[in-house]
Coordinates of C-alpha atoms and ligand atoms in Angstrom, one line a residue:
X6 CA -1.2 151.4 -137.1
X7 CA -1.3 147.9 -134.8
X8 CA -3.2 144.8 -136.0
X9 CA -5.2 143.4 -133.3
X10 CA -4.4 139.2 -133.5
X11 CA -7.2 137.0 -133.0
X12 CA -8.7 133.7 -133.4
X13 CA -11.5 134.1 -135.2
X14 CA -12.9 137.0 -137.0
X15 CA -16.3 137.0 -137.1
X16 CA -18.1 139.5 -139.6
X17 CA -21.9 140.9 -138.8
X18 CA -24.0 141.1 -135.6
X19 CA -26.8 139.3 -136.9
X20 CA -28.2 135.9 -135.6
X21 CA -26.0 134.4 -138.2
X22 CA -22.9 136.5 -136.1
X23 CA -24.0 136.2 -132.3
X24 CA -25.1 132.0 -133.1
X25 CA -21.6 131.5 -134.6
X26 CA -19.9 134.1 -131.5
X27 CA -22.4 131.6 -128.7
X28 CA -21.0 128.4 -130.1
X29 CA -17.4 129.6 -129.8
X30 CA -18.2 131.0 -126.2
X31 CA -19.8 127.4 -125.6
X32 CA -16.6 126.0 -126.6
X33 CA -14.2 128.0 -124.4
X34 CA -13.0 129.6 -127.0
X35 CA -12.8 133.0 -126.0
X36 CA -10.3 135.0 -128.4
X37 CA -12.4 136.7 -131.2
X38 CA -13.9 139.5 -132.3
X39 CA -17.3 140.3 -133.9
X40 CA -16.9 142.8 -136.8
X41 CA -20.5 144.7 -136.9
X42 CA -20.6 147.6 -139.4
X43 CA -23.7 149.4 -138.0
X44 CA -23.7 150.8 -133.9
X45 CA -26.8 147.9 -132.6
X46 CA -26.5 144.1 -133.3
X47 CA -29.5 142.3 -135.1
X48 CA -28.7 142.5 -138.4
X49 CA -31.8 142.1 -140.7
X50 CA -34.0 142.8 -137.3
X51 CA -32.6 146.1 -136.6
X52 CA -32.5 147.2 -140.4
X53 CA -36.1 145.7 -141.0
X54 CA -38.4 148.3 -139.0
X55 CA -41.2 148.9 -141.7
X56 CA -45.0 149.0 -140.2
X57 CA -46.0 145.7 -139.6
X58 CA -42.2 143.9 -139.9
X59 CA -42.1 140.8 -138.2
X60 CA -41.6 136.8 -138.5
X61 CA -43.8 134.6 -141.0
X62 CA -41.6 131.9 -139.3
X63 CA -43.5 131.1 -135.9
X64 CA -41.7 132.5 -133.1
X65 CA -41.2 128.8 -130.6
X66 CA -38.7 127.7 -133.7
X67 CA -37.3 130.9 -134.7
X68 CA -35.3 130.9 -132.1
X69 CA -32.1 129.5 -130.5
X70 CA -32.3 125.9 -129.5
X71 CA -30.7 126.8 -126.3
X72 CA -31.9 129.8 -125.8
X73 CA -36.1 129.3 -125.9
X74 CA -37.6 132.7 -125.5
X75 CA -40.5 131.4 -122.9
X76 CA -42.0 134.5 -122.8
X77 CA -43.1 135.6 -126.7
X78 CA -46.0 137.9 -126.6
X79 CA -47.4 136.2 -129.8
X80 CA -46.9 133.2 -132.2
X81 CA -45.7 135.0 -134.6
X82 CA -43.2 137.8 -133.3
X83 CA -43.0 141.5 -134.3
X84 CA -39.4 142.8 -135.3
X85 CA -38.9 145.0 -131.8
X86 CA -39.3 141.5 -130.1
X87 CA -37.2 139.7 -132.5
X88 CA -34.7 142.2 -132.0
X89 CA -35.2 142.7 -128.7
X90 CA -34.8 138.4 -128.0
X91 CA -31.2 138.6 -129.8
X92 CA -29.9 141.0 -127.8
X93 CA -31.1 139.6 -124.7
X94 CA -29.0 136.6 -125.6
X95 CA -26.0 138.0 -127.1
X96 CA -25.9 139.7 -123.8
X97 CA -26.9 136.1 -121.9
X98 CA -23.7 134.7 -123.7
X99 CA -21.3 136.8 -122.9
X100 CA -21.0 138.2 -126.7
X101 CA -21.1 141.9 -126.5
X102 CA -17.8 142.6 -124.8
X103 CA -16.7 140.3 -128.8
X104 CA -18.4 143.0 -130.9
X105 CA -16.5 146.3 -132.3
X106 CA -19.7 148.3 -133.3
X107 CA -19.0 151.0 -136.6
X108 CA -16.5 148.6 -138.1
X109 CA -16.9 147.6 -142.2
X110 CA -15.0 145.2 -143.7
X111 CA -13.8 146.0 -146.9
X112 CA -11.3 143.9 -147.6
X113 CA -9.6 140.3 -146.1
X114 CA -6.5 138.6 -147.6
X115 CA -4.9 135.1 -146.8
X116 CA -1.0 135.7 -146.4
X117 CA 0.4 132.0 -146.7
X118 CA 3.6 133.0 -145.0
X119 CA 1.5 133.6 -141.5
X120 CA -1.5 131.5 -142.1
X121 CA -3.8 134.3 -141.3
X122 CA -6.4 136.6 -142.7
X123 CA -5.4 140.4 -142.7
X124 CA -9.0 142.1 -142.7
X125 CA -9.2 145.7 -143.4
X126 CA -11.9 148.0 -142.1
X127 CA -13.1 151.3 -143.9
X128 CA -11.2 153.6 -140.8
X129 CA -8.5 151.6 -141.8
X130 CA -8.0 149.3 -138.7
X131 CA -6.5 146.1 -139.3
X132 CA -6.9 142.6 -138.0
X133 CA -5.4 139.3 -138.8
X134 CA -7.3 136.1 -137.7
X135 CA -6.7 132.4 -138.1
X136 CA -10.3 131.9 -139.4
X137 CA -12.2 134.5 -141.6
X138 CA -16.2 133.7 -141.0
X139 CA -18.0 136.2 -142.4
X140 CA -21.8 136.1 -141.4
X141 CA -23.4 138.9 -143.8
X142 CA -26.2 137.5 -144.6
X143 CA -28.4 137.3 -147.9
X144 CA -30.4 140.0 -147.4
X145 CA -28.2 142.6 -145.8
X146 CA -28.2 145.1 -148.8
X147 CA -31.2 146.5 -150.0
X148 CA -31.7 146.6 -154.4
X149 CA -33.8 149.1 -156.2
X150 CA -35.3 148.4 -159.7
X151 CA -33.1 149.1 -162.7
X152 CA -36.1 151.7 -163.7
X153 CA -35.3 154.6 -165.5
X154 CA -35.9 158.4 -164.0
X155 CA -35.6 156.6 -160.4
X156 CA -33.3 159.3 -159.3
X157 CA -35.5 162.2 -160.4
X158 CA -38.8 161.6 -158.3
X159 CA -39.5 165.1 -156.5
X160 CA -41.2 163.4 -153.3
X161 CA -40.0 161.2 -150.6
X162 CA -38.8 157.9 -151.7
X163 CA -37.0 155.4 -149.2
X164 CA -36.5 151.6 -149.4
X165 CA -38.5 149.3 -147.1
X166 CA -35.5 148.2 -145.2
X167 CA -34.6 152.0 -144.7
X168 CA -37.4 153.2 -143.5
X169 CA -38.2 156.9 -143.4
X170 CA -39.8 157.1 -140.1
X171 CA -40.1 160.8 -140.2
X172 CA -42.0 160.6 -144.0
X173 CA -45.7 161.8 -143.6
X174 CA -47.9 159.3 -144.7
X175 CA -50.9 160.4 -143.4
X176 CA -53.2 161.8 -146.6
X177 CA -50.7 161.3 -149.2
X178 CA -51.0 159.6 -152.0
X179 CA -48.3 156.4 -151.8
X180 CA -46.9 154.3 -154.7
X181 CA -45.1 151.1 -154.0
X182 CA -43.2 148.9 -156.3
X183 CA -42.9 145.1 -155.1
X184 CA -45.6 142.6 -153.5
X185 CA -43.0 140.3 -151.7
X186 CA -42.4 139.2 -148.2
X187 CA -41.8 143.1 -147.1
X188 CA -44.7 144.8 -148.8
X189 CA -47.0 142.4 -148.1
X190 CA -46.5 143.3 -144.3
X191 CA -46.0 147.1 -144.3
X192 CA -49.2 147.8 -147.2
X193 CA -51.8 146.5 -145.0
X194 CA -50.2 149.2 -142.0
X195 CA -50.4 152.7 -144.3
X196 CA -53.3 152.1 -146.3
X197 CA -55.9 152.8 -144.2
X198 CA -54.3 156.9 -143.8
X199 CA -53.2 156.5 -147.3
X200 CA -55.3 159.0 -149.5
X201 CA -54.7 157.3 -152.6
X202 CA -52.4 154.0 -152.3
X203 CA -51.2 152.3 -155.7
X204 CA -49.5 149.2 -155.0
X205 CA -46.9 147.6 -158.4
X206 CA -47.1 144.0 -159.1
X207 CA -44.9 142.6 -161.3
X208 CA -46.3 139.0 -160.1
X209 CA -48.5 138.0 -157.6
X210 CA -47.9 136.1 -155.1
X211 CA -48.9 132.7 -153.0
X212 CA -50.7 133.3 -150.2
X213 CA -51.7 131.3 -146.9
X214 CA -53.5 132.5 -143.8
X215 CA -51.7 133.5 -140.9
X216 CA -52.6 131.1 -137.8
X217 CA -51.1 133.8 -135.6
X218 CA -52.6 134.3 -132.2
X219 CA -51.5 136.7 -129.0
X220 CA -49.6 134.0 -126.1
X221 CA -52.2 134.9 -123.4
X222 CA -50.3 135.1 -119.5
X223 CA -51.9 131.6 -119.2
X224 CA -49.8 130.3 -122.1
X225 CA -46.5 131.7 -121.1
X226 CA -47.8 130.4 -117.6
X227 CA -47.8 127.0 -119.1
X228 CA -44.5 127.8 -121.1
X229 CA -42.9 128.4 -117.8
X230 CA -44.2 125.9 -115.6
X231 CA -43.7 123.1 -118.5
X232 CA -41.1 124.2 -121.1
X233 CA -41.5 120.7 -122.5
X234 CA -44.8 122.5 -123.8
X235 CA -43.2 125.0 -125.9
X236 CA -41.0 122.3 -127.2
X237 CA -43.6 120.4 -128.6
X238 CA -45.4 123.7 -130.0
X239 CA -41.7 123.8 -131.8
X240 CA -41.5 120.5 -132.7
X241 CA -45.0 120.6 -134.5
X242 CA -43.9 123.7 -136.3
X243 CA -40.4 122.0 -137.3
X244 CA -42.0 119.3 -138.8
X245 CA -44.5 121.2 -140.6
X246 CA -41.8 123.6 -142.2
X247 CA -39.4 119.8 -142.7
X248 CA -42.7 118.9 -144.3
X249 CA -43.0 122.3 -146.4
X250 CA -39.4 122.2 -148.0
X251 CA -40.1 118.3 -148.6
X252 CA -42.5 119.4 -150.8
X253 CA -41.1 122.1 -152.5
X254 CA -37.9 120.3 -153.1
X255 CA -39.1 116.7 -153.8
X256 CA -42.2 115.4 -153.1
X257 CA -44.2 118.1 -155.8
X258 CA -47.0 115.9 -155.9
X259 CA -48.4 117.3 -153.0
X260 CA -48.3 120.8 -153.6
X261 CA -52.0 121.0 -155.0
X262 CA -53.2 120.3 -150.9
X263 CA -51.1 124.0 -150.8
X264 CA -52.4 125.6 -153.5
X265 CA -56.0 124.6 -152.6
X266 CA -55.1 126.5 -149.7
X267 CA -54.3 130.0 -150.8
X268 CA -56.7 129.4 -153.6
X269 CA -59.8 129.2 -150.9
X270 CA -57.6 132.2 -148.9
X271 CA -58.1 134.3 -152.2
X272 CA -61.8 133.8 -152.6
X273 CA -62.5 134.6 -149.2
X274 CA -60.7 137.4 -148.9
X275 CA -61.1 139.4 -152.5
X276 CA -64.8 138.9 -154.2
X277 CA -63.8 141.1 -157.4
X278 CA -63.5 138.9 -160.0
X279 CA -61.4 141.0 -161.7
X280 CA -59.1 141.8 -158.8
X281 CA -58.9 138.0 -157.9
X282 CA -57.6 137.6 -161.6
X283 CA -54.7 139.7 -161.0
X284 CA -54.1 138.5 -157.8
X285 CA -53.2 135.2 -159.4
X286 CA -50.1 133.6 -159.7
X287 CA -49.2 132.5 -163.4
X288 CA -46.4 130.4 -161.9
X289 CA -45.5 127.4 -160.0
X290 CA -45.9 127.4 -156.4
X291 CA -43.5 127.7 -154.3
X292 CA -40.5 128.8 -157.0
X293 CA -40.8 132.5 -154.8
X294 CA -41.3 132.4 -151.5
X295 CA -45.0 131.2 -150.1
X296 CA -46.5 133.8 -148.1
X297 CA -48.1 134.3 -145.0
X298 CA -50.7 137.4 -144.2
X299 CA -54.5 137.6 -143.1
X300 CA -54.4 141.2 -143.7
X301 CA -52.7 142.0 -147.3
X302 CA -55.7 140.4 -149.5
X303 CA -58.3 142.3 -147.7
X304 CA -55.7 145.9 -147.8
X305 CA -55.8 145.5 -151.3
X306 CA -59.8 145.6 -151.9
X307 CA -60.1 148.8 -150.2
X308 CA -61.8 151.8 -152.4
X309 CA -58.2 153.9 -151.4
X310 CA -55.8 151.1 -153.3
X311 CA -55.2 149.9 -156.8
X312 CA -53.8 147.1 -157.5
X313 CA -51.2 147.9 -160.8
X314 CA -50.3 144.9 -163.1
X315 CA -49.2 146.8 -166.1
X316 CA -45.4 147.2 -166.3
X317 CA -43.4 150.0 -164.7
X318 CA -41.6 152.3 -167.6
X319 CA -40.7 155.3 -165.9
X320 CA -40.1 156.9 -162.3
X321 CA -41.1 160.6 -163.2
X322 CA -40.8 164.0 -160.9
X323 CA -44.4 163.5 -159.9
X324 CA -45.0 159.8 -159.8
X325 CA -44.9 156.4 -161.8
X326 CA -45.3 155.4 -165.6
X327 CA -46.6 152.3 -166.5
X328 CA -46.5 150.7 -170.1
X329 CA -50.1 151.5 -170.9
X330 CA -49.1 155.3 -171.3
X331 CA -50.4 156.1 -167.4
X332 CA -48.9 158.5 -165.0
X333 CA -49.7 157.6 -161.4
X334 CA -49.1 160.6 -159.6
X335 CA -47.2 159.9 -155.8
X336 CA -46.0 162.0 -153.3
X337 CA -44.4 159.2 -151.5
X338 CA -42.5 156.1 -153.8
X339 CA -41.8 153.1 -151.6
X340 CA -39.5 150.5 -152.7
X341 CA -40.4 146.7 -151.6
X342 CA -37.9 145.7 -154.1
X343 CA -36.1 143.3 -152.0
X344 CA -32.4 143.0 -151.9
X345 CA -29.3 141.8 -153.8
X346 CA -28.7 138.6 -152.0
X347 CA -26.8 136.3 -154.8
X348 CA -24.1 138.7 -154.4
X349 CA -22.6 137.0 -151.1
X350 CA -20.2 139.0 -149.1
X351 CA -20.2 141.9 -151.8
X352 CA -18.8 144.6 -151.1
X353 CA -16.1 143.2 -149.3
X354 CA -13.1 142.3 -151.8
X355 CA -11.6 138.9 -150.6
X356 CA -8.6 137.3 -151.8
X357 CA -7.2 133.7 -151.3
X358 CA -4.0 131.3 -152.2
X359 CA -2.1 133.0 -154.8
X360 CA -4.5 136.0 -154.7
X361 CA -7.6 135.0 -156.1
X362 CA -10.3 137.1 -155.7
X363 CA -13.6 135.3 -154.9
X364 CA -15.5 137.5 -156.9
X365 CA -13.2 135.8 -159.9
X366 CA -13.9 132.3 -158.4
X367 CA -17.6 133.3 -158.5
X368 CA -18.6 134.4 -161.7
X369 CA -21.0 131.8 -162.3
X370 CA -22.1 132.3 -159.3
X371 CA -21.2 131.8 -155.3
X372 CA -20.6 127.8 -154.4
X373 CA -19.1 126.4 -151.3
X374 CA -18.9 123.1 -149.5
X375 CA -21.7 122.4 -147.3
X376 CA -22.3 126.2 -148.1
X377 CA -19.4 126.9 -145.7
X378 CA -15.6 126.6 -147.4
X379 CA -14.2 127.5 -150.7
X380 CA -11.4 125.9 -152.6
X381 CA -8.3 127.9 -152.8
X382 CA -9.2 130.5 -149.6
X383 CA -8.2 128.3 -146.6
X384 CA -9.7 129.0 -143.2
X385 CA -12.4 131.1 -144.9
X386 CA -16.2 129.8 -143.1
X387 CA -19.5 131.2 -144.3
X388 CA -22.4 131.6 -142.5
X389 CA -25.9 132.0 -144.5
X390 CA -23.5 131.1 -147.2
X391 CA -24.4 129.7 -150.4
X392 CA -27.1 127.3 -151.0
X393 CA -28.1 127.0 -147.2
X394 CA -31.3 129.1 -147.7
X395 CA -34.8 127.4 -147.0
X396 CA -37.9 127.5 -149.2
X397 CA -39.8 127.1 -145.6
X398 CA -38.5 126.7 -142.0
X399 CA -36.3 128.4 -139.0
X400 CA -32.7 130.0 -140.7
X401 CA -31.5 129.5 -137.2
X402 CA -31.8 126.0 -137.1
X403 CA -29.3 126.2 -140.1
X404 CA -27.4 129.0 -138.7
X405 CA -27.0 126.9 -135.8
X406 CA -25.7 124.0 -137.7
X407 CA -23.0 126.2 -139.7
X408 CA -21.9 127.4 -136.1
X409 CA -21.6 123.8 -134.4
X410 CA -19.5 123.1 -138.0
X411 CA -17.3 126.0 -138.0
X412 CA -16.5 126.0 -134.0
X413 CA -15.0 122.8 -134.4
X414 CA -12.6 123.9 -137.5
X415 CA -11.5 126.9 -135.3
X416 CA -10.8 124.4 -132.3
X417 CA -8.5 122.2 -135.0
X418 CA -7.3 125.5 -136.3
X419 CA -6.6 126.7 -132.6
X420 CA -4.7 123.2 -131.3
X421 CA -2.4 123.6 -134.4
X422 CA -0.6 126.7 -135.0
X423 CA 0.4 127.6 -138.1
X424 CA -1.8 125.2 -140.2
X425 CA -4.1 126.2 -142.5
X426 CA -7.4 124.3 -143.3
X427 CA -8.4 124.7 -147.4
X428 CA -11.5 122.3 -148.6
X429 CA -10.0 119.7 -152.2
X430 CA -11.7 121.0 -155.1
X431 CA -13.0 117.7 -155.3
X432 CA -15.2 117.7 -152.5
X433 CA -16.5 121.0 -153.2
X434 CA -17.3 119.8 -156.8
X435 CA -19.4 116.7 -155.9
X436 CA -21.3 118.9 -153.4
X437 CA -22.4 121.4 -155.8
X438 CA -22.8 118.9 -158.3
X439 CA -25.1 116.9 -156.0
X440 CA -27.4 119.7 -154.7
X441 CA -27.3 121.7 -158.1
X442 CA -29.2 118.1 -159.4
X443 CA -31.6 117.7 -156.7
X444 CA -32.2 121.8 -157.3
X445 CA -33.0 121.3 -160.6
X446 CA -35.5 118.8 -159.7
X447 CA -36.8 121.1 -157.5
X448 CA -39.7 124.0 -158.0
X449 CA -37.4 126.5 -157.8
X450 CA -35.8 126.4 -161.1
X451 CA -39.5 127.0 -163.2
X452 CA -39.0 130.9 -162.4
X453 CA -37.4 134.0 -161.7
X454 CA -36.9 134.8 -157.9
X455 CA -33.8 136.2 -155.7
X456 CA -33.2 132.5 -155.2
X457 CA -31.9 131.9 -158.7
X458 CA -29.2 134.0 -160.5
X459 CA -28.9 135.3 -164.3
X460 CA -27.5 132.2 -165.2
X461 CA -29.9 130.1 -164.2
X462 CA -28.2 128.8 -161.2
X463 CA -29.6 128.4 -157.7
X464 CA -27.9 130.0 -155.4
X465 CA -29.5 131.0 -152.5
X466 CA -31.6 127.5 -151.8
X467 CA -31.0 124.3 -149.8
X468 CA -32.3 121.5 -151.9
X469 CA -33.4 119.4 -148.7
X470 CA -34.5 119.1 -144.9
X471 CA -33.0 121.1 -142.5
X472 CA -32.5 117.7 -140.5
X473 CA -30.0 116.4 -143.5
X474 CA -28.2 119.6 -143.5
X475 CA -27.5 118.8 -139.9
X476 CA -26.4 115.8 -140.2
X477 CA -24.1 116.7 -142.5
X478 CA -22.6 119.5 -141.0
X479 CA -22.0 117.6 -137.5
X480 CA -18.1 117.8 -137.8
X481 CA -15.5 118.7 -139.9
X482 CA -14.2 115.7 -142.1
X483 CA -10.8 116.0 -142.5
X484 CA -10.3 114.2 -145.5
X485 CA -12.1 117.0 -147.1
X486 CA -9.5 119.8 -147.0
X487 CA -5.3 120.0 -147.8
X488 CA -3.9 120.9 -144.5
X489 CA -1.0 123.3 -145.1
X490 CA 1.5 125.3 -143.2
X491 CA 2.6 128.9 -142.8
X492 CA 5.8 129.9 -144.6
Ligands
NAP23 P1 -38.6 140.1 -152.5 O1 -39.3 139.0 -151.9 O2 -37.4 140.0 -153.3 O3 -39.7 141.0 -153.3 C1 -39.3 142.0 -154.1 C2 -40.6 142.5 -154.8 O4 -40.2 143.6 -155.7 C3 -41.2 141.4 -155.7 O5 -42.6 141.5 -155.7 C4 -40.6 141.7 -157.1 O6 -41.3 141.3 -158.2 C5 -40.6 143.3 -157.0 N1 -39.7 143.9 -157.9 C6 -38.4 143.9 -158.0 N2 -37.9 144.6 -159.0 C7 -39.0 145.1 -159.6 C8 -39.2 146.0 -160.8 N3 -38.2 146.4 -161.5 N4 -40.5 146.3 -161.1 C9 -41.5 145.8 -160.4 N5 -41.4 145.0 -159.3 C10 -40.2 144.7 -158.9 O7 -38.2 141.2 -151.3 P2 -38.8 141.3 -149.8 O8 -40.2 141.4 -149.9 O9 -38.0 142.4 -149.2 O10 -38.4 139.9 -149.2 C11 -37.1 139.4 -149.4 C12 -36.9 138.2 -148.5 O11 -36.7 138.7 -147.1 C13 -38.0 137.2 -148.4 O12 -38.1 136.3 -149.5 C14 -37.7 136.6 -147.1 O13 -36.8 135.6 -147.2 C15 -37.2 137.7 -146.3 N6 -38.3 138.3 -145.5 C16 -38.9 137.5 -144.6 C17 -39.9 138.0 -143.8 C18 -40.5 137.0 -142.8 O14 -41.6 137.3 -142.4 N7 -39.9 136.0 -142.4 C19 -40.4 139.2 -144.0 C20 -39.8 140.0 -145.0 C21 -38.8 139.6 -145.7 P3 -41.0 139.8 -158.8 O15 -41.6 138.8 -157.8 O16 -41.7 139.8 -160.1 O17 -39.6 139.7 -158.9

């Protein structure tokens, strides 16, 4: 078998993959390859095609800085435009001929001798690469509920992220476990030919109105004519979501102006005592994600829904068991159960200097530089890595950062053969130090989310403005890593 040689080695399709594949075509830098383990680029926004999947993140900022999509049929995008708008500029960029479509990573090893990664694929292909940037995301692998008798329901189950587009919905009588993000957009979309819809919350969740409006011809007009006009219209939004994860990181103090907010969303929308009650939140907010929907409050009132609080026991044959002793009989089980994001780059088994396994190095949990390098696996650059997840705001606009970051390692890496690049423990350690303080200053240590793993430790969250994290990533400080040399 022959090992293609390359650069870089870039690992996932996603935005994370084709912003970090643009900046190194930006560059001139034209010798890598995009390892994409599914046959369609998009990552999360080809998975993600639910009823009703889309943005919460309006569409003028969640997109590339240098690639403004004039032409967004709405405010907030749909998924098929989403994906749709990647594509397009993978394609604009001169990224496709990069990607190798059906190609899983399973494992990558740093052989000091050479300098290089040897990345292994599950056909067995090989590659070796100066830099190893894996861009898998956070939410690339779907979780179900440790919940006993999952595997023995008798009807059609499917997770929200794999959606069975063939199940009949029409008529049936649908269960669905999890109110987050996901559910909250799909619940609205099947209840209405739901015969009998029962929806499991474990906790309720923040809600805000959606300010989302159709871009009429006349806007994109304007858009066109004046771009400057969809640059303010992101400008507003990005200091609004800087704003937003100000607040939920340091300045708590304002966070009542929020919660007035989806308190006065809650009244309007559900008049049920009772069901407002339940709808609730016991729990700071802002320590899970804020929400955005006009339509899942009102979904949830109709006569064909209830809204289940009590705690899930059992999956049975015919349906769902909750602690009170009730069987809630379903012919279709969805799972809205999110995904096991603190498990960066699992499954992929990745070893370092001397052979250490990351998985070892992470225990506690994943930690890296700036989110981006790890002590002892030189040349190694995440994208979406740890601790570079936002509480509000544009991922791209980080994504974008990490790339800017990483494309100029690979250029240092590229003008000096045989070197490798590994970040000093010591750096490392007064990063994580630093933004594992401000996090625990922050809201989201006061509860249980995906953000925060079983230790306690927040792992998926930036602690500040996106604008800071930009600063900070602007270049690569040498006098951060050991510089080494093959052999
Ligand atoms: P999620 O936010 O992690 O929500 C999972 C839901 O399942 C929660 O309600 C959780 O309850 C519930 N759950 C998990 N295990 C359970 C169990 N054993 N019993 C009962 N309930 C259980 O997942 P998601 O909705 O798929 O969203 C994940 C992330 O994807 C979001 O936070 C967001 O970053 C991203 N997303 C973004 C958008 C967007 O519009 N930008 C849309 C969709 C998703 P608890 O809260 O009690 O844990």
């Amino acid at each position: 078998m022959t090992t293609t040689r390359t650069t870089a080695l870039i690992v996932g399709a996603g935005f994370g993959g084709i912003a970090m594949a643009i900046e190194l075509r930006r560059a001139g830098i034209h010798d890598f390859v995009v390892l994409e383990k599914a046959d369609d680029l998009g990552g999360v926004w080809r998975e993600n095609t639910y009823p009703g999947s889309g943005c919460d993140v309006p569409s003028p900022l969640y997109s590339f800085s240098y690639a403004r999509n004039l032409t967004w049929p709405r405010r907030y995008a749909g998924q098929r435009d989403i994906h749709a708008y990647v594509a397009r500029t993978a394609r604009r960029f001169g990224v496709l001929s990069h990607i190798r479509f059906g190609q899983e990573v399973t494992s990558a090893e740093f052989d000091e001798s050479t300098a290089e990664w040897l990345v292994r694929t599950t056909d067995g292909t090989e590659f070796s690469a100066r830099a190893f940037i894996p861009a898998t995301g956070q939410l690339s692998r779907p979780a179900f509920p440790s919940i006993p008798g999952l595997e023995s329901f008798g009807g059609t189950s499917f997770h929200s992220a794999e959606w069975d587009h063939d199940a009949e919905l029409e008529g049936k009588r649908i269960a669905v476990i999890g109110t987050g993000a996901s559910a909250i957009q799909f619940v609205p979309e099947i209840q209405p030919g739901a015969r009998r819809l029962t929806v499991f919350q474990r906790s309720a969740q923040y809600i805000l109105p959606k300010r989302d409006h159709a871009y009429k011809p006349w806007h994109q007009k304007a858009f066109r004519a004046l771009p400057i006009l969809q640059t303010l219209d992101r400008l507003g939004f990005w200091l609004y979501a800087e704003f937003a994860q100000q607040c939920l990181s340091k300045w708590r103090f304002f966070t009542p102006l929020f919660q007035r907010q989806t308190s006065r969303h809650l009244r309007e929308k559900v008049t049920d005592p009772g069901l407002r009650y339940r709808l609730t939140p016991d729990y700071a907010l802002g320590c899970k994600r804020v929400l955005f929907s006009n339509d899942y409050l009102p979904a949830v009132t109709k006569s064909n829904v209830d809204l289940m609080t009590d705690e899930i026991t059992e999956v049975t044959p015919k349906g769902v068991r909750t602690a009170d002793g009730t069987h809630h009989d379903a012919d279709v089980l969805i799972y809205g159960t999110g995904f096991a994001a603190l498990d960066l780059l699992a499954p992929m088994k990745i070893h370092g200097l001397d052979g250490r396994g990351l998985e070892q190095t992470w225990s506690e949990g994943a930690r890296a530089h700036l989110g981006i390098t790890v002590p002892g696996f030189p040349n190694l650059f995440l994208i979406y890595g740890p601790n570079t997840n936002l509480g509000g705001g544009s991922i791209i606009y980080m994504l974008e950062s990490q790339a800017r970051y990483v494309r100029d390692a690979v250029r240092i890496l590229a003008e000096h053969p045989r070197r490798w690049l590994d970040v000093r423990p010591a750096a490392e350690r007064d990063w994580d130090v630093e933004v594992q303080t401000r996090l625990a200053r922050s809201v989201w240590t006061r509860c249980d989310s995906w953000y925060r793993n079983e230790h306690g430790r927040v792992v998926a969250n930036w602690p500040g403005r996106t604008h800071e994290y930009r600063r900070r990533t602007r270049r690569v400080d040498l006098a951060d890593f050991r510089v080494g040399a093959a052999g």
